[in-house]
XYZ file of C-alpha atoms in Angstrom:
446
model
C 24.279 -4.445 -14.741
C 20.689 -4.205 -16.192
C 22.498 -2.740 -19.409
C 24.776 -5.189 -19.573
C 22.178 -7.695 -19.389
C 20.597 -6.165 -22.724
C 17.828 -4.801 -20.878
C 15.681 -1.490 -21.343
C 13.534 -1.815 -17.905
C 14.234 -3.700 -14.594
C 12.648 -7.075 -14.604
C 9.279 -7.506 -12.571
C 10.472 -11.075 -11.507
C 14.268 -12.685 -9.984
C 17.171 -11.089 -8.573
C 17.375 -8.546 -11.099
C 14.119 -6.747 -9.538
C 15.208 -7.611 -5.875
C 17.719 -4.241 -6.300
C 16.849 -1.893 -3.107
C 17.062 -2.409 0.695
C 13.759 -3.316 2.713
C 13.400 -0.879 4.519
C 10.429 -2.255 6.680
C 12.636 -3.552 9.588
C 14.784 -0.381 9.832
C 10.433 1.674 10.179
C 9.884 -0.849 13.128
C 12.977 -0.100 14.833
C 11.813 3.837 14.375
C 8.507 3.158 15.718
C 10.157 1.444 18.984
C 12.177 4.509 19.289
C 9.410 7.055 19.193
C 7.504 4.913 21.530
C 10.354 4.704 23.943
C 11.071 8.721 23.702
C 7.158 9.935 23.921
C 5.677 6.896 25.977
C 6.606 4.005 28.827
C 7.986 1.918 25.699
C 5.485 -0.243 25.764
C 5.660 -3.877 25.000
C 9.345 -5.409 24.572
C 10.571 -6.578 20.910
C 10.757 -10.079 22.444
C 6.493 -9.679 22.832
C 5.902 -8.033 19.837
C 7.833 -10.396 17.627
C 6.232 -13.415 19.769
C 2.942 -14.479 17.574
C 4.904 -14.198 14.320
C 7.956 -16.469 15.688
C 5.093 -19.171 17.282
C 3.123 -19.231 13.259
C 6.195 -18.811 11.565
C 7.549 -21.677 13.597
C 4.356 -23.806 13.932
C 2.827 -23.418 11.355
C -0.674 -21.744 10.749
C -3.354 -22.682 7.788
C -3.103 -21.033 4.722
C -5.841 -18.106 4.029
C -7.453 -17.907 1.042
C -6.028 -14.597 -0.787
C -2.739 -16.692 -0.133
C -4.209 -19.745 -2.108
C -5.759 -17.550 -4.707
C -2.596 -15.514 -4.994
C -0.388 -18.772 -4.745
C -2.511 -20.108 -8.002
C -2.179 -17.047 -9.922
C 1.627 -16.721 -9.880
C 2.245 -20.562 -9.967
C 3.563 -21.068 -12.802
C 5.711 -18.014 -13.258
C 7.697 -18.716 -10.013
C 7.346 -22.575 -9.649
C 10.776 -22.808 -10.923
C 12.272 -20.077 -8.916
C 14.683 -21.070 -6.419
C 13.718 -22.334 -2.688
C 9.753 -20.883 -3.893
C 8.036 -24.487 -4.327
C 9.817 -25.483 -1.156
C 7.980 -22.818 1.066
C 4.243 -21.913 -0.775
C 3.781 -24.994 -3.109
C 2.304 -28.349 -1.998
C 4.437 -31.266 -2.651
C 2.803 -32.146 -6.027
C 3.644 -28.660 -6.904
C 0.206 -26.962 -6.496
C -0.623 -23.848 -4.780
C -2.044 -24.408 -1.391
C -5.830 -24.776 -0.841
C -6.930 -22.471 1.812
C -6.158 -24.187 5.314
C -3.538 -25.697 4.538
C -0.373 -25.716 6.920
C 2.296 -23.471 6.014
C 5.695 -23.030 7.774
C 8.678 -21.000 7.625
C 11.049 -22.498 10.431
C 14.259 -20.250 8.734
C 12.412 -17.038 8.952
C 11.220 -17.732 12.752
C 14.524 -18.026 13.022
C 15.445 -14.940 12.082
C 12.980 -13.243 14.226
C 14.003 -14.918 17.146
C 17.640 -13.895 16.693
C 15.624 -10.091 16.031
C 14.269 -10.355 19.299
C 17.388 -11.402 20.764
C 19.623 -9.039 19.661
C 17.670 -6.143 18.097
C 16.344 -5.048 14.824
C 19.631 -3.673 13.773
C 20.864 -7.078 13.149
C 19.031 -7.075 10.014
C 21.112 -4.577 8.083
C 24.339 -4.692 10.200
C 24.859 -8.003 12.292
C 24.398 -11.621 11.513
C 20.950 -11.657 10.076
C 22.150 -9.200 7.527
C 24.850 -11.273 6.345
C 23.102 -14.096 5.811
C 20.742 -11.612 3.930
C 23.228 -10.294 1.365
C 24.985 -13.914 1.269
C 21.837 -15.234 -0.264
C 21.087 -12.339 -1.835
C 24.815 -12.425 -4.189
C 24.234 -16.066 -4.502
C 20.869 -15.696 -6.416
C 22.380 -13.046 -8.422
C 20.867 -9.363 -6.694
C 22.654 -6.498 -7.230
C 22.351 -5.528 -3.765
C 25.278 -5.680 -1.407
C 26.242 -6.017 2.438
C 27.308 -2.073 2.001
C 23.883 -1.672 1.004
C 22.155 -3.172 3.679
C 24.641 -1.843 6.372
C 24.052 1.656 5.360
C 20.069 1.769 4.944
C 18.773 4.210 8.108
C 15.025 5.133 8.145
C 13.778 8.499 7.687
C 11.702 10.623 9.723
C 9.358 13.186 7.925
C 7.051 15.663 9.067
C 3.408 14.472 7.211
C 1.337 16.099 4.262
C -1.657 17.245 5.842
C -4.436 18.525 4.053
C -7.079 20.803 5.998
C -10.756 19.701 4.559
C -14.388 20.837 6.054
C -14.659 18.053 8.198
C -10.957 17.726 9.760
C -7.469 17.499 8.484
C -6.276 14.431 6.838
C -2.587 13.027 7.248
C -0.600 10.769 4.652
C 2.601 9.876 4.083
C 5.526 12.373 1.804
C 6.867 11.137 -1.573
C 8.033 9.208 -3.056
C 4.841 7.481 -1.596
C 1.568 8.017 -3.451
C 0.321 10.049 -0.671
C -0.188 13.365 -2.386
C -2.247 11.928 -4.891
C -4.359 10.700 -2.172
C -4.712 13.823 -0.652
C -5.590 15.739 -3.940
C -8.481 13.656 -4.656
C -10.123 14.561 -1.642
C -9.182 18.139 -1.617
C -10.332 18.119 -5.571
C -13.879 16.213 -4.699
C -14.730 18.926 -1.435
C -14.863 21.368 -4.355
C -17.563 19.604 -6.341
C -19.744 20.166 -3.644
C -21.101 16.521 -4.042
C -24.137 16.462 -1.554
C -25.465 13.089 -1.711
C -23.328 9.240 -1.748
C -23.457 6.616 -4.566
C -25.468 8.317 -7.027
C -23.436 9.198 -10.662
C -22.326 12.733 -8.796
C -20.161 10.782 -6.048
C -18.777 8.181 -8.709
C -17.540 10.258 -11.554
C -16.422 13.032 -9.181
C -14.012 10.371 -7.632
C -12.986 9.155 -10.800
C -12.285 12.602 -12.269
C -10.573 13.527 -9.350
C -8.279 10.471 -9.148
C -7.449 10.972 -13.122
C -6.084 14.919 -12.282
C -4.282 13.769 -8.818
C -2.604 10.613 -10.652
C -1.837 12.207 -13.810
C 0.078 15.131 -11.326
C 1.516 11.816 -9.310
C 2.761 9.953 -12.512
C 4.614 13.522 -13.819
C 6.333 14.853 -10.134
C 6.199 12.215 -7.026
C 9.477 10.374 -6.887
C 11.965 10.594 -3.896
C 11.488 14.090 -2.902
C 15.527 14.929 -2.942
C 14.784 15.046 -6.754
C 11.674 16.431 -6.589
C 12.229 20.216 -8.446
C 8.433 21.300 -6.659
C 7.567 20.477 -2.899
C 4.647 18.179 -2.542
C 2.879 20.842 -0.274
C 2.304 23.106 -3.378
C -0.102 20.961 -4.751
C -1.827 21.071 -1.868
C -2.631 24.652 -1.998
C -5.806 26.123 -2.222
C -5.432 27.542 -4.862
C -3.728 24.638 -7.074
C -6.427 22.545 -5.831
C -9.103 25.376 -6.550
C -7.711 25.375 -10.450
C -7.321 21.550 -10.540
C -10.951 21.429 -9.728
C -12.308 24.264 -11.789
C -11.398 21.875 -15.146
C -12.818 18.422 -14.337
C -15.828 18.303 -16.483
C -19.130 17.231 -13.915
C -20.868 15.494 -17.363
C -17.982 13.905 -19.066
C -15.026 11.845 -18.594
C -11.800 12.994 -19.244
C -9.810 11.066 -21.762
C -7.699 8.560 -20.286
C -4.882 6.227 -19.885
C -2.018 6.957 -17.846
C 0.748 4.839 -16.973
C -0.482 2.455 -13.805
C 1.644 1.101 -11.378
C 0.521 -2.152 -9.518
C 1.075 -3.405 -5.995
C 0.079 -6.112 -3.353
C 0.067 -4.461 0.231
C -1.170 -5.219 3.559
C -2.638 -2.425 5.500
C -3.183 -2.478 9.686
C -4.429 0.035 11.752
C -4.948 0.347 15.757
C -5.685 2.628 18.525
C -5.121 2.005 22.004
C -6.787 2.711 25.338
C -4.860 6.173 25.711
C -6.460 7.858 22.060
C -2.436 6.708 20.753
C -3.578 5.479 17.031
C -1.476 4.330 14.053
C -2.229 3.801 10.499
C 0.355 1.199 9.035
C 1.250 -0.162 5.832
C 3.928 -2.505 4.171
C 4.405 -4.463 1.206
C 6.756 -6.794 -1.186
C 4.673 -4.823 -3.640
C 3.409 -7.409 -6.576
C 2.314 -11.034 -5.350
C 5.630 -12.357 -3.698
C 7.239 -9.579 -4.298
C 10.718 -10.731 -6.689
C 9.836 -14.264 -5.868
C 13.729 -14.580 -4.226
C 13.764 -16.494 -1.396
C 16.608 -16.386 0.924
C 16.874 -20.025 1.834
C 19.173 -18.802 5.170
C 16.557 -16.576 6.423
C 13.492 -17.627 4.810
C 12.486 -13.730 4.339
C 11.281 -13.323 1.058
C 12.549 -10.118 -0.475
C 10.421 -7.602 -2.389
C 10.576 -5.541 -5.956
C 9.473 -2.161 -4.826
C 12.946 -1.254 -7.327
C 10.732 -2.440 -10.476
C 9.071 1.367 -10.091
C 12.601 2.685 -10.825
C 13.291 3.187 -15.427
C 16.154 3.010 -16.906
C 16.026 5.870 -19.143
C 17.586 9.058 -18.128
C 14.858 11.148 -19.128
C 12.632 9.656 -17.194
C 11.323 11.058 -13.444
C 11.945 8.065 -11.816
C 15.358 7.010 -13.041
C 17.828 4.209 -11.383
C 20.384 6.430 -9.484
C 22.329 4.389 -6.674
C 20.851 6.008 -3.451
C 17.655 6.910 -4.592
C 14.255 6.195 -3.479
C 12.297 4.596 -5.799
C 8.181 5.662 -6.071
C 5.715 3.499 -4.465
C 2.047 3.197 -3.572
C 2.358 2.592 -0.052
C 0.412 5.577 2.095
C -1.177 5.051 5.445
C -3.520 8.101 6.612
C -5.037 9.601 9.211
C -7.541 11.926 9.914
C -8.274 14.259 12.779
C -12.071 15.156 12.491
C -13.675 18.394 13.391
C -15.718 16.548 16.188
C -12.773 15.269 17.879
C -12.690 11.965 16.586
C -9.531 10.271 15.191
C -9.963 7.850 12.350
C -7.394 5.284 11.057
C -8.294 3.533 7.534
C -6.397 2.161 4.712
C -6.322 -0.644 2.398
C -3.798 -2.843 0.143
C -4.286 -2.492 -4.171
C -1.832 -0.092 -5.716
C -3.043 2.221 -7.805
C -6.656 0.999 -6.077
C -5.402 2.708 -3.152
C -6.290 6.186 -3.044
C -9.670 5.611 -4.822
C -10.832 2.844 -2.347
C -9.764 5.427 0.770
C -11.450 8.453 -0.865
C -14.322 5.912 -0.937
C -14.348 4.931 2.233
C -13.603 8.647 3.838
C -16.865 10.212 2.033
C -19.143 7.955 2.696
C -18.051 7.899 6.300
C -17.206 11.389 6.724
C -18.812 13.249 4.567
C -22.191 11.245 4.622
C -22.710 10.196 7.299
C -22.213 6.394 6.864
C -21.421 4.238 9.657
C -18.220 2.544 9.382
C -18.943 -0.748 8.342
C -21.503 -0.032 5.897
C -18.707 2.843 4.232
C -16.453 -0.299 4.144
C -18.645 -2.870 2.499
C -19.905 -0.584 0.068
C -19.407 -1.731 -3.369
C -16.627 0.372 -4.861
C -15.307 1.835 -8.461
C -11.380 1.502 -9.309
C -9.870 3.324 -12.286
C -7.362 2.104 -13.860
C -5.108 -1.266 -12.770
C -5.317 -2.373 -8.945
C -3.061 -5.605 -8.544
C -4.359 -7.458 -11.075
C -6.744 -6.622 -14.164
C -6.014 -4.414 -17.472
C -4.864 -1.387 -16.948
C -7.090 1.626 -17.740
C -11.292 0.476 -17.420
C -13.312 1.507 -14.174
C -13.774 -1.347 -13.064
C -17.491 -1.815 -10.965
C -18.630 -3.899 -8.423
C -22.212 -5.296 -9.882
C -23.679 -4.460 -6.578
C -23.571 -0.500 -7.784
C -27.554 0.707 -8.803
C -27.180 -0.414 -12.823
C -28.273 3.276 -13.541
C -24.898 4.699 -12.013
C -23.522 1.747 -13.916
C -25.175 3.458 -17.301
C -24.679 6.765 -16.416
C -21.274 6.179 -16.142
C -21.110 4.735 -19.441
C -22.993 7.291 -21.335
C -20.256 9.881 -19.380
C -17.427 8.057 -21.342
C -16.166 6.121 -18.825
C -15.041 2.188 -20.409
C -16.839 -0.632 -17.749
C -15.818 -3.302 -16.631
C -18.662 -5.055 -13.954
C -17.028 -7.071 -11.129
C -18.240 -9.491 -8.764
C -20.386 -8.562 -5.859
C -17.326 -8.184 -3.506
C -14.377 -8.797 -5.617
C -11.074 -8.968 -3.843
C -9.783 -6.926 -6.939
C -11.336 -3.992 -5.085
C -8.832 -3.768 -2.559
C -8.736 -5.235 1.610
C -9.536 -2.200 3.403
C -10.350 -1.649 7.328
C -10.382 1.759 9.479
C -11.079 1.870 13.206
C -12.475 5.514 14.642
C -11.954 6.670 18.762
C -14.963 9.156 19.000
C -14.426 11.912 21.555
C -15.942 9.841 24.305
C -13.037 7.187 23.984
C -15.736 4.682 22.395
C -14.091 2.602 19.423
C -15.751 1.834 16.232
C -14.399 -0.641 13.997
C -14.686 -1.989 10.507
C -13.172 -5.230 8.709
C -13.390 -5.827 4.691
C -15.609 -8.396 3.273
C -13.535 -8.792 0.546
C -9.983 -10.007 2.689
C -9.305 -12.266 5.122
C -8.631 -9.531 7.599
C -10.788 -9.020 11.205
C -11.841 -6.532 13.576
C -11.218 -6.840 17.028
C -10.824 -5.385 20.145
C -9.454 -6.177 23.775
């Protein structure tokens, strides 16, 4: 289709880039299971899908990285089918922040969810109004399609470091490279936070791990080395002995971008889960099924078109993304769930966030509020600067500089630099908690 079309690469935008199954609905439905196999099941569907169906229904106020977000993208999707109908204002304008958004179709289709099940999205009703929509707008993705998706089960990558193990997610997810950067910083024996040192060790890290990321992670049935090997003390050990503590190393790479949401919790009982889903960019394809009022994503845009190419189109296949929750079991006992939306920003902002926490000694909050570094492209932004936050000491700023490393200087707390949160359940069973600054996201406990 996309050849026939005259194209080279899958569109970012329109049914052309809505080409793979979301596969979000199918990971809930696992997550049910395992809680009903390990557990007492916990709360019903009906309960869980309750507060979405009431705001979805009802209405709630719009926040403000949905008005900023809505303003950005305005004009390339005001024209888009059913779009202006749901996220613009009636003159056309993106919504200011608090104003009343509803999606009566898509509380619909939670409600018939929670009525029926989850499997109704890919095999029942719900997903053929899905695909209905879906051919109408012009998507290359089918009923068969849908009604064949299953979610997979996989065994972690874990990475053993001084102060605990960490846990992330397998390709074709990102989460090796998040895992090397950490295993690549332990061995630059970094001993104090925010100073040059602790900067351009992250940054030299991430540039190895992505670089590694951007040549092997795709989905790992065509993957001709197993993500663990990378993860070897050794590999790592070699990795490590050739960043350059002075310098930085000549860069671009190629950058993926996303838009992600990341959520975290741990109960009463020590159970914790580190959780993340996107439609990838900003509204993801910009389709909106008009039957459903689901809004489907373009995680296929990471898929190329040339053969040669690691990530190549091939009906069936996985296509690369950024998405990786972790976890981390620390050598005190504690358990610590963190995360955070921004693509490529991803890694970088946890690796932030983990050392000064772990590694320093930071509490929680502070670790989260800390003005951060990104390399390369987060979700918006060119592609291949570090960008700063301005709140860094302006002699890490210059140092950084006089390393090599192009600046850009943010904003004090600039959303750019990514919506992250983490919760830790210290041996004791006390919680500690920490929200971003930069998002619209809370803390809270009950």
């Amino acid at each position: 289709i996309y050849a026939r079309e005259g194209l080279d690469s899958i569109p970012n935008r329109g049914p052309l880039a809505a080409n793979t199954v979301a596969g979000a609905v199918s990971g809930w439905s696992s997550a049910l299971d395992i809680s009903r196999q390990h557990w007492d099941g916990g709360l019903p569907l009906a309960r869980l899908l309750e507060d979405a169906i009431h705001y979805a229904a009802q209405g709630a106020p719009a926040a403000e990285s949905l008005s900023r977000t809505t303003a950005r993208v305005r004009d390339e999707m005001a024209t888009r089918p059913h779009f202006a109908d749901l996220f613009l204002t009636v003159d056309g304008q993106a919504p200011p922040p608090g104003t009343w958004m509803r999606n009566p179709a898509l509380a619909a289709t939670l409600r018939r969810l929670a009525e029926v099940g989850l499997d109704d999205f890919y095999r029942g009703k719900v997903g053929r109004a899905l695909s209905a929509d879906l051919k109408a707008l012009g998507s290359p993705l089918t009923s068969d399609d849908l009604a064949s998706h299953r979610s997979v089960r996989r065994r972690p990558l874990a990475l053993k470091l001084g102060e605990g193990t960490v846990y992330t997610t397998q390709p074709p997810t990102q989460g090796l490279a998040s895992l090397m950067i950490l295993g690549l910083y332990e061995r630059l024996g970094v001993q104090e936070p925010e100073g040059f040192d602790h900067a351009h060790g992250l940054l030299e890290a991430t540039k190895v791990a992505f670089a590694l990321r951007n040549r092997h992670v795709t989905d790992p049935r065509y993957m001709a080395v197993h993500p663990t090997t990378y993860l070897a003390d050794t590999m790592l050990d070699q990795m490590a002995a050739g960043i350059d503590r002075r310098h930085a190393a000549p860069w671009p790479a190629p950058a993926p971008e996303g838009d992600t949401v990341w959520m975290g919790c741990i109960d009463g009982a020590g159970r914790a889960v580190s959780f993340i889903q996107s439609l990838y960019q900003g509204f993801g394809s910009g389709v909106v099924l008009p039957e459903t009022g689901v809004v489907w994503h373009n995680r296929g845009i990471a898929f190329q078109l040339d053969p040669e190419k690691p990530n190549v189109l091939i009906p069936g296949r996985r296509p690369f993304h950024t998405l990786n929750p972790p976890m981390a079991r620390l050598r005190d006992g504690s358990v610590l769930v963190y995360g955070t939306m921004g693509g490529d920003a991803q890694p970088q902002i946890q690796a932030q966030v983990f050392t000064r926490h772990v590694l320093y000694g930071q509490p929680l909050q502070a670790a989260v509020t800390a003005p951060r570094w990104l390399l390369g492209r987060a979700w918006a932004g060119t592609a291949h600067d570090v960008k700063i936050e301005d709140r860094v000491a302006p002699e890490v700023i210059a140092a950084l500089e006089a390393a090599g490393h192009p600046v850009t200087r943010l904003g004090p707390f600039d959303e750019i630099a990514g919506h992250a949160g983490a919760i830790r359940r210290r041996p004791d069973g006390v919680l500690e908690g920490a929200t971003d600054p930069r998002a619209d996201g809370i803390v809270a406990a009950y």
